[in-house]
CSV table of C-alpha atoms in Angstrom, one decimal:
chain,number,residue,atom,x,y,z
D,1,MET,CA,-86.3,-33.2,68.4
D,2,PRO,CA,-87.4,-33.7,64.9
D,3,VAL,CA,-86.4,-36.0,62.0
D,4,ILE,CA,-84.4,-34.6,59.7
D,5,ALA,CA,-84.8,-35.7,55.8
D,6,ARG,CA,-81.7,-34.3,53.6
D,7,ILE,CA,-82.4,-33.0,50.0
D,8,PRO,CA,-80.4,-34.2,46.8
D,9,THR,CA,-79.3,-30.9,44.8
D,10,PRO,CA,-81.8,-32.3,41.8
D,11,LEU,CA,-84.9,-32.6,44.6
D,12,ARG,CA,-84.4,-29.3,46.0
D,13,SER,CA,-86.7,-27.8,42.8
D,14,LEU,CA,-89.6,-29.0,44.7
D,15,THR,CA,-88.0,-27.7,48.4
D,16,GLY,CA,-88.0,-24.4,47.5
D,17,GLY,CA,-84.1,-24.5,47.4
D,18,SER,CA,-84.1,-26.4,50.9
D,19,GLU,CA,-81.2,-28.6,51.4
D,20,GLU,CA,-82.8,-29.9,54.8
D,21,ILE,CA,-86.5,-30.6,55.5
D,22,ALA,CA,-87.6,-31.1,59.7
D,23,LEU,CA,-90.3,-33.5,59.6
D,24,GLU,CA,-92.8,-33.6,62.7
D,25,ASN,CA,-92.1,-37.2,64.2
D,26,PRO,CA,-92.9,-40.0,61.4
D,27,ALA,CA,-93.0,-43.1,63.0
D,28,THR,CA,-91.2,-44.3,59.9
D,29,VAL,CA,-89.4,-43.9,56.4
D,30,GLY,CA,-92.6,-44.4,54.9
D,31,ASP,CA,-94.9,-41.8,57.5
D,32,ALA,CA,-91.6,-39.2,56.2
D,33,ILE,CA,-92.1,-39.9,52.6
D,34,ALA,CA,-95.8,-39.1,52.9
D,35,GLU,CA,-94.7,-35.8,55.0
D,36,LEU,CA,-92.4,-34.7,52.6
D,37,GLU,CA,-95.0,-35.2,50.3
D,38,ARG,CA,-97.2,-33.2,51.8
D,39,LYS,CA,-95.0,-30.4,52.5
D,40,HIS,CA,-94.0,-30.4,48.8
D,41,PRO,CA,-96.0,-32.3,46.3
D,42,GLY,CA,-94.4,-33.9,44.1
D,43,VAL,CA,-91.2,-35.4,46.1
D,44,LYS,CA,-93.0,-39.2,46.5
D,45,GLU,CA,-92.9,-39.1,42.8
D,46,ARG,CA,-90.2,-39.0,42.1
D,47,LEU,CA,-88.1,-41.0,45.1
D,48,LEU,CA,-91.0,-44.1,44.8
D,49,ASP,CA,-92.0,-46.0,41.8
D,50,GLU,CA,-95.5,-48.7,42.7
D,51,LYS,CA,-92.3,-51.4,43.7
D,52,GLY,CA,-91.1,-48.7,46.7
D,53,VAL,CA,-87.2,-46.5,46.7
D,54,ARG,CA,-87.0,-46.3,43.2
D,55,LYS,CA,-83.9,-48.3,41.7
D,56,PHE,CA,-81.5,-45.3,41.5
D,57,ILE,CA,-82.5,-43.3,44.4
D,58,ASN,CA,-81.3,-44.4,47.7
D,59,VAL,CA,-82.5,-43.5,51.3
D,60,TYR,CA,-80.5,-44.1,54.4
D,61,VAL,CA,-81.0,-43.6,57.9
D,62,GLY,CA,-78.2,-42.5,59.2
D,63,ASP,CA,-75.7,-43.8,57.6
D,64,GLU,CA,-77.5,-47.5,56.7
D,65,ASP,CA,-79.1,-48.1,53.4
D,66,ILE,CA,-83.0,-49.0,53.8
D,67,ARG,CA,-82.9,-51.7,51.5
D,68,PHE,CA,-81.0,-53.4,54.3
D,69,LEU,CA,-82.8,-52.2,57.1
D,70,ASP,CA,-86.9,-52.4,56.8
D,71,GLY,CA,-87.7,-50.1,53.6
D,72,LEU,CA,-90.0,-48.4,53.7
D,73,LYS,CA,-90.9,-49.3,57.4
D,74,THR,CA,-88.0,-48.5,58.9
D,75,ALA,CA,-88.1,-47.5,61.8
D,76,LEU,CA,-87.4,-43.6,62.7
D,77,LYS,CA,-86.3,-41.8,65.8
D,78,ASP,CA,-86.3,-38.4,67.3
D,79,GLY,CA,-82.7,-36.7,65.6
D,80,ASP,CA,-82.7,-39.5,63.2
D,81,GLN,CA,-81.2,-38.1,60.1
D,82,LEU,CA,-82.8,-40.0,56.4
D,83,SER,CA,-80.8,-39.2,53.3
D,84,ILE,CA,-81.9,-39.1,50.1
D,85,VAL,CA,-79.1,-40.1,47.6
D,86,PRO,CA,-79.4,-40.4,44.3
D,87,ALA,CA,-77.6,-42.0,41.1
D,88,ILE,CA,-75.8,-39.4,39.7
D,89,ALA,CA,-73.4,-40.0,36.3
D,90,GLY,CA,-71.5,-36.7,35.5
D,91,GLY,CA,-67.6,-36.4,35.3
D,92,ALA,CA,-68.2,-33.2,33.5
D,93,GLY,CA,-66.9,-34.3,30.6
D,94,GLY,CA,-68.2,-32.7,27.1
D,95,ALA,CA,-69.1,-29.2,26.4
D,96,GLY,CA,-72.8,-29.9,27.1
D,97,GLY,CA,-71.9,-32.9,29.5
D,98,ALA,CA,-72.3,-35.5,27.5
D,99,GLY,CA,-68.7,-35.8,26.8
D,100,GLY,CA,-66.5,-38.3,25.6
D,101,ALA,CA,-65.3,-41.3,28.0
D,102,GLY,CA,-68.3,-43.3,27.2
D,103,ARG,CA,-71.0,-43.9,24.1
D,104,ARG,CA,-73.0,-40.4,23.4
D,105,ALA,CA,-76.3,-41.8,23.5
K,1,MET,CA,-12.0,-45.1,79.6
K,2,THR,CA,-13.9,-48.1,78.4
K,3,SER,CA,-12.6,-49.7,74.9
K,4,TYR,CA,-14.6,-50.7,72.2
K,5,ALA,CA,-14.2,-54.3,73.5
K,6,ASP,CA,-15.7,-53.5,76.5
K,7,LEU,CA,-18.7,-51.3,74.8
K,8,ILE,CA,-19.4,-54.5,72.7
K,9,ALA,CA,-19.5,-56.9,75.4
K,10,SER,CA,-21.6,-54.8,77.7
K,11,VAL,CA,-23.8,-54.2,75.1
K,12,ARG,CA,-24.0,-58.3,74.1
K,13,LYS,CA,-25.3,-58.5,77.7
K,14,ALA,CA,-27.9,-55.9,77.5
K,15,VAL,CA,-29.4,-57.1,73.9
K,16,THR,CA,-31.0,-60.4,73.8
K,17,GLU,CA,-29.5,-62.1,70.0
K,18,ILE,CA,-31.4,-64.1,67.9
K,19,SER,CA,-29.9,-67.0,65.1
K,20,LEU,CA,-29.9,-66.4,61.5
K,21,ASP,CA,-31.6,-70.3,60.9
K,22,GLU,CA,-34.5,-68.8,64.1
K,23,ILE,CA,-35.6,-65.1,61.4
K,24,LYS,CA,-35.2,-67.7,58.4
K,25,ARG,CA,-37.5,-70.7,60.4
K,26,ARG,CA,-40.0,-67.0,61.4
K,27,LEU,CA,-40.2,-66.3,57.5
K,28,GLU,CA,-41.2,-69.0,56.5
K,29,HIS,CA,-44.1,-69.6,58.9
K,30,LYS,CA,-44.5,-66.1,59.0
K,31,VAL,CA,-44.5,-65.4,62.6
K,32,PRO,CA,-45.4,-61.6,63.2
K,33,MET,CA,-42.1,-59.6,63.0
K,34,LEU,CA,-41.2,-56.5,61.9
K,35,LEU,CA,-37.6,-57.1,60.9
K,36,VAL,CA,-35.4,-53.8,60.5
K,37,ASP,CA,-32.4,-53.5,58.4
K,38,VAL,CA,-29.6,-50.9,59.7
K,39,ARG,CA,-27.4,-51.0,57.4
K,40,GLU,CA,-26.6,-48.1,55.4
K,41,LYS,CA,-28.8,-47.8,52.8
K,42,GLU,CA,-26.3,-48.6,49.8
K,43,GLU,CA,-25.5,-51.6,51.4
K,44,PHE,CA,-29.5,-52.0,51.3
K,45,ARG,CA,-29.5,-51.7,47.9
K,46,ALA,CA,-27.6,-54.1,47.3
K,47,GLY,CA,-29.9,-56.9,49.0
K,48,TYR,CA,-31.5,-57.5,52.0
K,49,ILE,CA,-33.8,-60.3,53.7
K,50,PRO,CA,-37.1,-60.2,52.4
K,51,GLY,CA,-39.6,-57.2,54.1
K,52,ALA,CA,-36.7,-56.3,56.1
K,53,LEU,CA,-37.0,-52.3,56.9
K,54,SER,CA,-34.3,-50.1,55.9
K,55,LEU,CA,-33.8,-48.2,58.9
K,56,PRO,CA,-30.0,-47.0,58.9
K,57,ARG,CA,-28.5,-46.5,62.0
K,58,GLY,CA,-27.1,-43.8,61.4
K,59,PHE,CA,-31.2,-42.3,61.7
K,60,LEU,CA,-32.1,-44.7,63.8
K,61,GLU,CA,-33.0,-42.4,67.0
K,62,ILE,CA,-34.6,-40.2,64.8
K,63,GLN,CA,-36.6,-42.2,62.3
K,64,ALA,CA,-37.3,-44.9,65.1
K,65,GLU,CA,-40.9,-43.3,66.2
K,66,GLN,CA,-41.6,-42.7,62.9
K,67,LYS,CA,-40.8,-45.7,61.2
K,68,LEU,CA,-41.2,-47.9,64.2
K,69,PRO,CA,-44.4,-46.4,66.1
K,70,ASP,CA,-45.6,-49.6,67.7
K,71,ARG,CA,-43.1,-49.7,70.9
K,72,LYS,CA,-44.5,-53.1,71.4
K,73,ALA,CA,-44.6,-54.7,67.9
K,74,PRO,CA,-41.4,-57.5,68.0
K,75,ILE,CA,-38.8,-56.2,66.4
K,76,VAL,CA,-36.1,-58.0,64.8
K,77,LEU,CA,-32.6,-56.0,63.8
K,78,TYR,CA,-30.0,-56.9,61.6
K,79,CYS,CA,-26.3,-55.8,60.1
K,80,ALA,CA,-24.0,-57.3,58.2
K,81,GLY,CA,-21.9,-58.9,61.0
K,82,GLY,CA,-24.0,-58.6,64.3
K,83,THR,CA,-22.6,-55.5,66.1
K,84,ARG,CA,-24.0,-52.4,64.3
K,85,SER,CA,-27.6,-53.7,65.0
K,86,ALA,CA,-26.4,-54.8,68.7
K,87,LEU,CA,-26.0,-51.4,69.4
K,88,ALA,CA,-28.8,-50.3,67.6
K,89,ALA,CA,-30.7,-52.8,69.6
K,90,LYS,CA,-29.6,-51.1,73.1
K,91,THR,CA,-30.8,-47.5,71.5
K,92,LEU,CA,-34.1,-49.2,70.8
K,93,GLN,CA,-34.4,-50.4,74.7
K,94,GLU,CA,-33.6,-47.0,75.6
K,95,MET,CA,-36.0,-45.9,73.9
K,96,GLY,CA,-38.7,-47.8,75.0
K,97,TYR,CA,-39.6,-51.0,72.4
K,98,GLN,CA,-40.4,-53.6,74.2
K,99,HIS,CA,-39.2,-56.8,72.4
K,100,VAL,CA,-36.2,-56.4,70.4
K,101,GLU,CA,-33.8,-58.9,69.0
K,102,THR,CA,-30.6,-58.7,66.9
K,103,ALA,CA,-29.2,-60.9,64.4
K,104,ASN,CA,-25.7,-62.7,65.1
K,105,PRO,CA,-24.2,-62.5,62.4
K,106,GLY,CA,-25.8,-61.0,59.7
K,107,PHE,CA,-26.1,-60.5,56.2
K,108,VAL,CA,-23.0,-61.1,55.2
K,109,ARG,CA,-23.5,-65.2,56.5
K,110,TRP,CA,-27.6,-64.6,55.4
K,111,LYS,CA,-25.9,-64.5,52.0
K,112,ASP,CA,-23.1,-66.7,52.0
K,113,LEU,CA,-25.7,-69.4,53.0
K,114,GLY,CA,-28.1,-69.1,49.9
K,115,TYR,CA,-30.6,-67.4,52.4
K,116,PRO,CA,-33.6,-66.2,51.0
K,117,MET,CA,-32.8,-62.3,49.6
K,118,GLU,CA,-34.5,-59.8,47.5
K,119,THR,CA,-33.5,-56.4,45.9
K,120,PRO,CA,-34.6,-53.1,46.2
K,121,PRO,CA,-35.8,-52.0,42.8
K,122,GLN,CA,-33.7,-49.8,41.1
K,123,LEU,CA,-34.5,-46.3,40.7
K,124,THR,CA,-32.7,-44.1,38.5
K,125,ASP,CA,-30.9,-40.9,40.3
K,126,ALA,CA,-32.7,-39.0,38.7
K,127,GLN,CA,-36.6,-40.8,40.0
K,128,ARG,CA,-34.7,-40.6,43.5
K,129,ASP,CA,-34.6,-36.9,43.4
K,130,ARG,CA,-38.7,-36.8,41.5
K,131,TYR,CA,-40.0,-39.0,43.8
K,132,GLY,CA,-37.9,-38.3,47.1
K,133,ARG,CA,-41.0,-37.1,48.9
K,134,HIS,CA,-42.8,-40.3,48.2
K,135,LEU,CA,-39.5,-42.9,49.2
K,136,LEU,CA,-39.5,-40.4,53.0
K,137,LEU,CA,-42.6,-42.7,53.5
K,138,PRO,CA,-42.0,-45.5,55.2
K,139,GLU,CA,-45.5,-46.5,52.8
K,140,VAL,CA,-44.1,-45.7,49.8
K,141,GLY,CA,-40.5,-46.3,50.1
K,142,GLU,CA,-38.3,-47.7,47.0
K,143,VAL,CA,-40.6,-50.7,47.2
K,144,GLY,CA,-43.8,-48.6,46.0
K,145,GLN,CA,-42.7,-46.6,43.9
K,146,ALA,CA,-41.3,-49.0,41.9
K,147,LYS,CA,-44.7,-51.0,42.2
K,148,LEU,CA,-46.4,-47.3,40.8
K,149,LEU,CA,-43.8,-47.0,38.1
K,150,LYS,CA,-45.0,-50.4,37.3
K,151,SER,CA,-48.7,-50.1,37.8
K,152,ARG,CA,-51.6,-49.3,34.6
K,153,VAL,CA,-54.4,-47.5,35.5
K,154,LEU,CA,-56.9,-47.1,32.6
K,155,LEU,CA,-58.5,-43.6,32.9
K,156,LEU,CA,-62.4,-43.3,31.4
K,157,GLY,CA,-62.4,-39.8,30.6
K,158,ALA,CA,-60.0,-37.1,29.7
K,159,GLY,CA,-62.5,-34.4,31.4
K,160,GLY,CA,-63.4,-32.7,34.9
K,161,LEU,CA,-62.5,-35.6,37.1
K,162,GLY,CA,-60.1,-37.8,34.9
K,163,SER,CA,-57.4,-34.1,34.3
K,164,PRO,CA,-57.0,-34.1,38.1
K,165,ALA,CA,-57.2,-38.0,38.6
K,166,ALA,CA,-54.9,-38.3,35.4
K,167,LEU,CA,-52.2,-35.4,36.6
K,168,TYR,CA,-52.1,-36.6,40.0
K,169,LEU,CA,-51.5,-40.3,39.0
K,170,ALA,CA,-48.6,-38.8,36.2
K,171,ALA,CA,-47.3,-36.6,38.8
K,172,ALA,CA,-46.8,-39.9,41.4
K,173,GLY,CA,-44.8,-42.0,38.6
K,174,VAL,CA,-47.7,-44.4,37.9
K,175,GLY,CA,-45.8,-45.7,35.0
K,176,THR,CA,-48.9,-46.3,32.7
K,177,ILE,CA,-51.8,-44.4,32.6
K,178,GLY,CA,-54.3,-45.3,29.7
K,179,ILE,CA,-56.9,-42.6,28.6
K,180,VAL,CA,-60.1,-43.6,27.1
K,181,ASP,CA,-62.1,-40.2,25.1
K,182,ALA,CA,-63.2,-39.1,22.1
K,183,ASP,CA,-64.2,-35.2,22.3
K,184,THR,CA,-61.8,-32.9,21.4
K,185,VAL,CA,-61.1,-29.6,23.7
K,186,ASP,CA,-63.8,-27.3,23.8
K,187,ALA,CA,-63.2,-23.4,24.9
K,188,SER,CA,-65.6,-24.5,28.0
K,189,ASN,CA,-64.2,-27.3,29.1
K,190,LEU,CA,-61.4,-24.8,30.3
K,191,GLN,CA,-63.0,-24.2,33.1
K,192,ARG,CA,-62.5,-27.4,34.7
K,193,GLN,CA,-60.3,-29.9,32.9
K,194,ILE,CA,-57.2,-29.0,33.9
K,195,LEU,CA,-55.3,-31.4,31.4
K,196,HIS,CA,-56.1,-29.1,28.7
K,197,THR,CA,-54.8,-25.4,27.7
K,198,THR,CA,-56.5,-22.2,25.2
K,199,SER,CA,-54.4,-23.5,22.8
K,200,ARG,CA,-55.2,-26.7,22.6
K,201,VAL,CA,-58.5,-25.4,21.7
K,202,GLY,CA,-59.7,-28.2,18.5
K,203,THR,CA,-57.3,-30.9,19.4
K,204,PRO,CA,-58.2,-34.5,20.9
K,205,LYS,CA,-58.0,-34.9,24.3
K,206,VAL,CA,-56.1,-37.7,25.0
K,207,GLU,CA,-53.4,-35.8,22.4
K,208,SER,CA,-53.7,-32.9,25.1
K,209,ALA,CA,-53.4,-34.8,27.8
K,210,ALA,CA,-50.5,-37.5,26.6
K,211,LYS,CA,-48.8,-34.0,26.0
K,212,THR,CA,-49.4,-32.3,29.4
K,213,ILE,CA,-48.6,-36.0,31.3
K,214,ALA,CA,-45.1,-35.4,29.5
K,215,GLU,CA,-44.1,-32.1,30.3
K,216,LEU,CA,-45.3,-33.5,34.0
K,217,ASN,CA,-43.3,-36.8,33.8
K,218,PRO,CA,-41.1,-38.8,31.0
K,219,ASP,CA,-41.3,-41.2,33.1
K,220,VAL,CA,-45.2,-42.1,32.3
K,221,ASN,CA,-46.1,-44.0,29.2
K,222,VAL,CA,-50.1,-43.0,28.3
K,223,ILE,CA,-52.1,-45.1,25.7
K,224,ALA,CA,-54.6,-42.9,24.2
K,225,PHE,CA,-57.8,-44.8,23.6
K,226,LYS,CA,-59.5,-41.6,21.4
K,227,GLU,CA,-63.2,-43.3,20.7
K,228,ARG,CA,-65.9,-44.1,23.4
K,229,VAL,CA,-66.1,-47.0,25.6
K,230,THR,CA,-69.3,-48.6,24.1
K,231,SER,CA,-70.3,-52.8,24.4
K,232,ALA,CA,-68.7,-53.6,21.2
K,233,ASN,CA,-65.0,-52.5,22.3
K,234,VAL,CA,-64.8,-52.5,26.4
K,235,ASP,CA,-63.6,-55.9,26.9
K,236,ARG,CA,-60.8,-54.8,24.2
K,237,ILE,CA,-59.9,-51.9,26.1
K,238,PHE,CA,-60.5,-53.4,29.5
K,239,GLY,CA,-58.4,-56.3,28.5
K,240,GLY,CA,-55.4,-54.8,28.1
K,241,GLU,CA,-54.1,-57.1,25.3
K,242,GLY,CA,-51.9,-55.5,23.1
K,243,GLN,CA,-51.5,-52.7,25.9
K,244,GLY,CA,-48.2,-54.4,27.5
K,245,GLY,CA,-50.6,-56.4,30.2
K,246,PRO,CA,-54.2,-56.4,31.9
K,247,TRP,CA,-54.8,-52.8,34.4
K,248,ASP,CA,-54.3,-52.8,37.9
K,249,VAL,CA,-57.1,-50.0,38.1
K,250,ILE,CA,-60.2,-48.1,36.4
K,251,VAL,CA,-60.5,-44.5,37.2
K,252,ASP,CA,-64.6,-43.9,35.6
K,253,GLY,CA,-65.1,-40.6,35.1
K,254,CYS,CA,-67.6,-40.4,33.0
K,255,ASP,CA,-70.2,-38.7,32.7
K,256,ASN,CA,-73.3,-40.9,31.7
K,257,PHE,CA,-75.6,-43.7,32.7
K,258,PRO,CA,-75.3,-46.4,30.3
K,259,THR,CA,-71.3,-46.2,30.5
K,260,ARG,CA,-70.9,-46.3,34.1
K,261,TYR,CA,-73.6,-49.9,34.5
K,262,LEU,CA,-71.2,-50.6,31.0
K,263,VAL,CA,-68.4,-50.2,32.6
K,264,ASN,CA,-69.1,-52.0,35.5
K,265,ASP,CA,-70.5,-55.2,34.6
K,266,ALA,CA,-67.3,-55.1,32.3
K,267,SER,CA,-65.0,-54.4,34.9
K,268,LEU,CA,-66.4,-57.3,37.0
K,269,PHE,CA,-65.7,-59.7,34.2
K,270,HIS,CA,-62.6,-58.5,34.0
K,271,LYS,CA,-61.9,-58.5,37.9
K,272,ILE,CA,-60.0,-54.9,37.8
K,273,PRO,CA,-61.4,-52.9,40.5
K,274,VAL,CA,-63.0,-49.6,39.4
K,275,VAL,CA,-62.5,-46.4,41.4
K,276,HIS,CA,-65.7,-44.1,40.8
K,277,GLY,CA,-66.4,-40.5,41.1
K,278,SER,CA,-69.7,-38.7,39.7
K,279,ILE,CA,-70.4,-34.9,40.1
K,280,PHE,CA,-73.3,-32.8,40.2
K,281,ARG,CA,-73.4,-28.9,40.3
K,282,PHE,CA,-71.9,-28.7,43.4
K,283,GLU,CA,-72.3,-31.8,44.8
K,284,GLY,CA,-70.2,-35.2,44.5
K,285,GLN,CA,-69.6,-39.0,45.4
K,286,ALA,CA,-66.8,-40.9,45.3
K,287,THR,CA,-66.1,-45.4,46.4
K,288,THR,CA,-64.1,-47.5,45.1
K,289,PHE,CA,-65.3,-51.3,43.6
K,290,ARG,CA,-63.6,-54.1,44.2
K,291,PRO,CA,-65.0,-57.0,41.9
K,292,PHE,CA,-66.1,-59.9,44.3
K,293,GLU,CA,-64.6,-58.2,47.5
K,294,GLY,CA,-67.3,-55.4,47.5
K,295,PRO,CA,-70.0,-53.9,46.4
K,296,CYS,CA,-70.3,-53.6,43.1
K,297,TYR,CA,-72.2,-50.2,40.8
K,298,ARG,CA,-75.3,-52.3,41.0
K,299,CYS,CA,-74.7,-52.9,44.3
K,300,MET,CA,-75.7,-49.7,45.2
K,301,TYR,CA,-78.0,-48.5,42.6
K,302,PRO,CA,-79.2,-51.5,40.9
K,303,GLU,CA,-80.9,-49.9,37.7
K,304,PRO,CA,-80.1,-46.1,36.3
K,305,PRO,CA,-82.8,-43.7,36.0
K,306,PRO,CA,-85.1,-43.8,33.0
K,307,PRO,CA,-84.2,-40.6,30.7
K,308,HIS,CA,-87.2,-38.4,32.3
K,309,LEU,CA,-85.8,-38.8,35.6
K,310,ALA,CA,-82.4,-38.4,34.9
K,311,PRO,CA,-81.0,-35.0,35.9
K,312,SER,CA,-80.5,-33.6,32.5
K,313,CYS,CA,-76.5,-33.3,31.9
K,314,GLN,CA,-76.4,-30.3,29.4
K,315,GLU,CA,-78.1,-27.8,31.9
K,316,ALA,CA,-77.0,-28.7,35.4
K,317,GLY,CA,-74.0,-27.0,35.2
K,318,VAL,CA,-71.0,-27.7,38.0
K,319,LEU,CA,-68.5,-25.8,40.3
K,320,GLY,CA,-65.5,-26.3,37.8
K,321,ILE,CA,-63.0,-27.3,41.1
K,322,LEU,CA,-66.0,-29.5,42.3
K,323,CYS,CA,-63.7,-31.8,39.8
K,324,GLY,CA,-61.1,-31.2,41.6
K,325,ILE,CA,-62.3,-32.7,45.0
K,326,ILE,CA,-63.6,-35.7,43.2
K,327,GLY,CA,-60.6,-36.6,40.9
K,328,THR,CA,-58.0,-36.1,43.0
K,329,VAL,CA,-60.0,-38.5,46.2
K,330,GLN,CA,-60.4,-40.8,43.4
K,331,ALA,CA,-56.4,-40.8,42.6
K,332,THR,CA,-55.9,-41.1,46.2
K,333,GLU,CA,-58.1,-44.7,46.2
K,334,ALA,CA,-56.4,-45.6,42.8
K,335,ILE,CA,-53.1,-44.8,44.3
K,336,LYS,CA,-53.8,-46.4,47.8
K,337,LEU,CA,-55.2,-49.7,45.8
K,338,LEU,CA,-52.0,-49.9,43.9
K,339,LEU,CA,-49.9,-49.8,47.4
K,340,GLY,CA,-51.8,-52.0,49.2
K,341,LYS,CA,-52.0,-49.4,52.2
K,342,GLY,CA,-54.5,-47.3,53.8
K,343,ASN,CA,-58.2,-48.3,53.6
K,344,PRO,CA,-60.0,-47.8,50.4
K,345,LEU,CA,-63.3,-46.7,50.0
K,346,ALA,CA,-64.8,-50.4,49.4
K,347,GLY,CA,-68.3,-50.3,51.2
K,348,ARG,CA,-68.5,-46.6,51.4
K,349,LEU,CA,-69.9,-43.7,49.6
K,350,LEU,CA,-68.3,-40.4,50.7
K,351,THR,CA,-70.4,-37.7,49.4
K,352,TYR,CA,-69.2,-34.0,49.2
K,353,ASP,CA,-71.1,-31.0,49.3
K,354,SER,CA,-69.0,-28.1,48.2
K,355,LEU,CA,-71.9,-25.4,49.1
K,356,GLY,CA,-72.3,-26.5,52.9
K,357,MET,CA,-68.2,-28.0,52.7
K,358,LYS,CA,-69.2,-31.0,54.4
K,359,PHE,CA,-68.1,-35.0,53.4
K,360,ARG,CA,-70.5,-37.8,54.3
K,361,GLU,CA,-69.9,-41.2,54.5
K,362,LEU,CA,-73.0,-44.0,53.9
K,363,ARG,CA,-72.4,-47.2,54.0
K,364,VAL,CA,-72.8,-49.7,50.8
K,365,ARG,CA,-72.9,-53.5,50.6
K,366,ARG,CA,-72.8,-56.0,48.4
K,367,ASP,CA,-75.8,-57.0,47.6
K,368,PRO,CA,-76.8,-60.6,48.1
K,369,HIS,CA,-79.1,-60.7,45.1
K,370,CYS,CA,-77.1,-58.8,42.5
K,371,PRO,CA,-77.9,-59.3,38.9
K,372,ALA,CA,-73.6,-58.3,38.0
K,373,CYS,CA,-71.9,-59.8,40.9
K,374,GLY,CA,-74.4,-61.7,42.9
K,375,PRO,CA,-74.4,-65.5,43.0
K,376,HIS,CA,-76.4,-66.3,40.1
K,377,PRO,CA,-75.5,-63.3,38.1
K,378,THR,CA,-78.2,-62.5,35.1
K,379,ILE,CA,-76.0,-59.3,33.8
K,380,THR,CA,-72.7,-61.3,32.2
K,381,ARG,CA,-70.4,-61.5,29.2
K,382,GLU,CA,-72.0,-64.4,28.1
K,383,ASN,CA,-75.2,-63.0,28.3
K,384,GLY,CA,-74.2,-59.7,26.4
K,385,TYR,CA,-73.6,-56.6,28.2
K,386,ILE,CA,-76.4,-54.7,28.6
K,387,ASP,CA,-76.5,-51.0,26.5
K,388,TYR,CA,-79.0,-48.4,27.6
K,389,GLU,CA,-80.3,-46.1,25.8
K,390,GLY,CA,-81.6,-42.3,25.6
K,391,PHE,CA,-79.9,-40.5,28.5
K,392,CYS,CA,-78.6,-37.1,28.2
K,393,ALA,CA,-79.2,-36.7,23.9
K,394,ARG,CA,-77.7,-33.4,23.1
K,395,GLY,CA,-80.8,-32.8,21.8
């Protein structure tokens, strides 16, 4: 059973709309992201910066955030589910979405 | 034939009696027990022993399993003089309750002794009628409903998330609802912002919201802030000065990153829990931030995305009904926090995918190095709230 990566809506434009990508047998989260990048170029840049996972994106193995595991070195095993969960800000406020509760930047 | 005197005598032999002094001692030492008042509702309303649950003897058998689900729990019954509670104790024993005691004498003597008592909050007949379905829930009851009526919830945004949250919080009888929104109602809002109506297009959202809420529940006092939350006004709005006191809970239905982070940082300063909800197209997230007890928004997402990586707010679109799901999850969390009941989403991020119809739960931990709520914070009110720029440009 491979590792399943769950792709959030904002990144699905890079995966041809797929919400789940099966990965062969990545040993670590870093491997998994490399494999995602091979299959769907552009994903890596959205997930990582020079310091690692971008600070507005969380990567979970099962229900645990990899920042509290071993980061990109977190080991994966068959059947693990890798969830990519970016911060989203929408509250569906204004006419165009920028809305009235906060500042209009 | 068994006479009344014979019956009572045999009942008293079959039950365990407890003195009022012993009850008082246990209350003072916080010895775990379920104190149950078996008198009639009217008697209970005139005053009861602190912490007692009302379960009139006439409803004992019918409601026992619902109100006293644990048959092994230590239960102490009392009535006015000690007779009705003795009869009730025998019944509960017959129903399989293993640790039942009955007070002898009862509340009349308790009151004469000047022992501590409480009187239930006085709901009006109209309120008893309106909130009847809440009053039937032991987790709410008259005490909980009175708490809600005294509660103060600040809603950030009267938009997609704020609409369903406001409606349910108002319906539930949350006594004061603050609403912060600078916008006016637009026809394109009505696909999801169910506080507003077609005839109110062009009017300020806070005004429209106040109207809807007044129609729904006259018990609710709406405090309108027709402004955007900014670093300049956030302390005034969150501080509650001149608004009848501090806010108990903030329901965050904002729609941009700068405000989300500002709300987080200021809520930590004011120590107000924030129920977070956010949506994007078909997906939503909800969680609850309890200042310094659980993670905060920055523990979860340390920094906002730079503008070029933030999903375009204008073009994203959103399934209107999604707002209903996430907004009502937020309202549920707010009510639980106000009542102090249940298990809030603190430390848990609930994600909802409406297309797949899947709810998931992810763990959120406190970041020991969190710049906002960690032991050595750098983002503080004293250092000045951070103003992030450049999101969701309306172009």
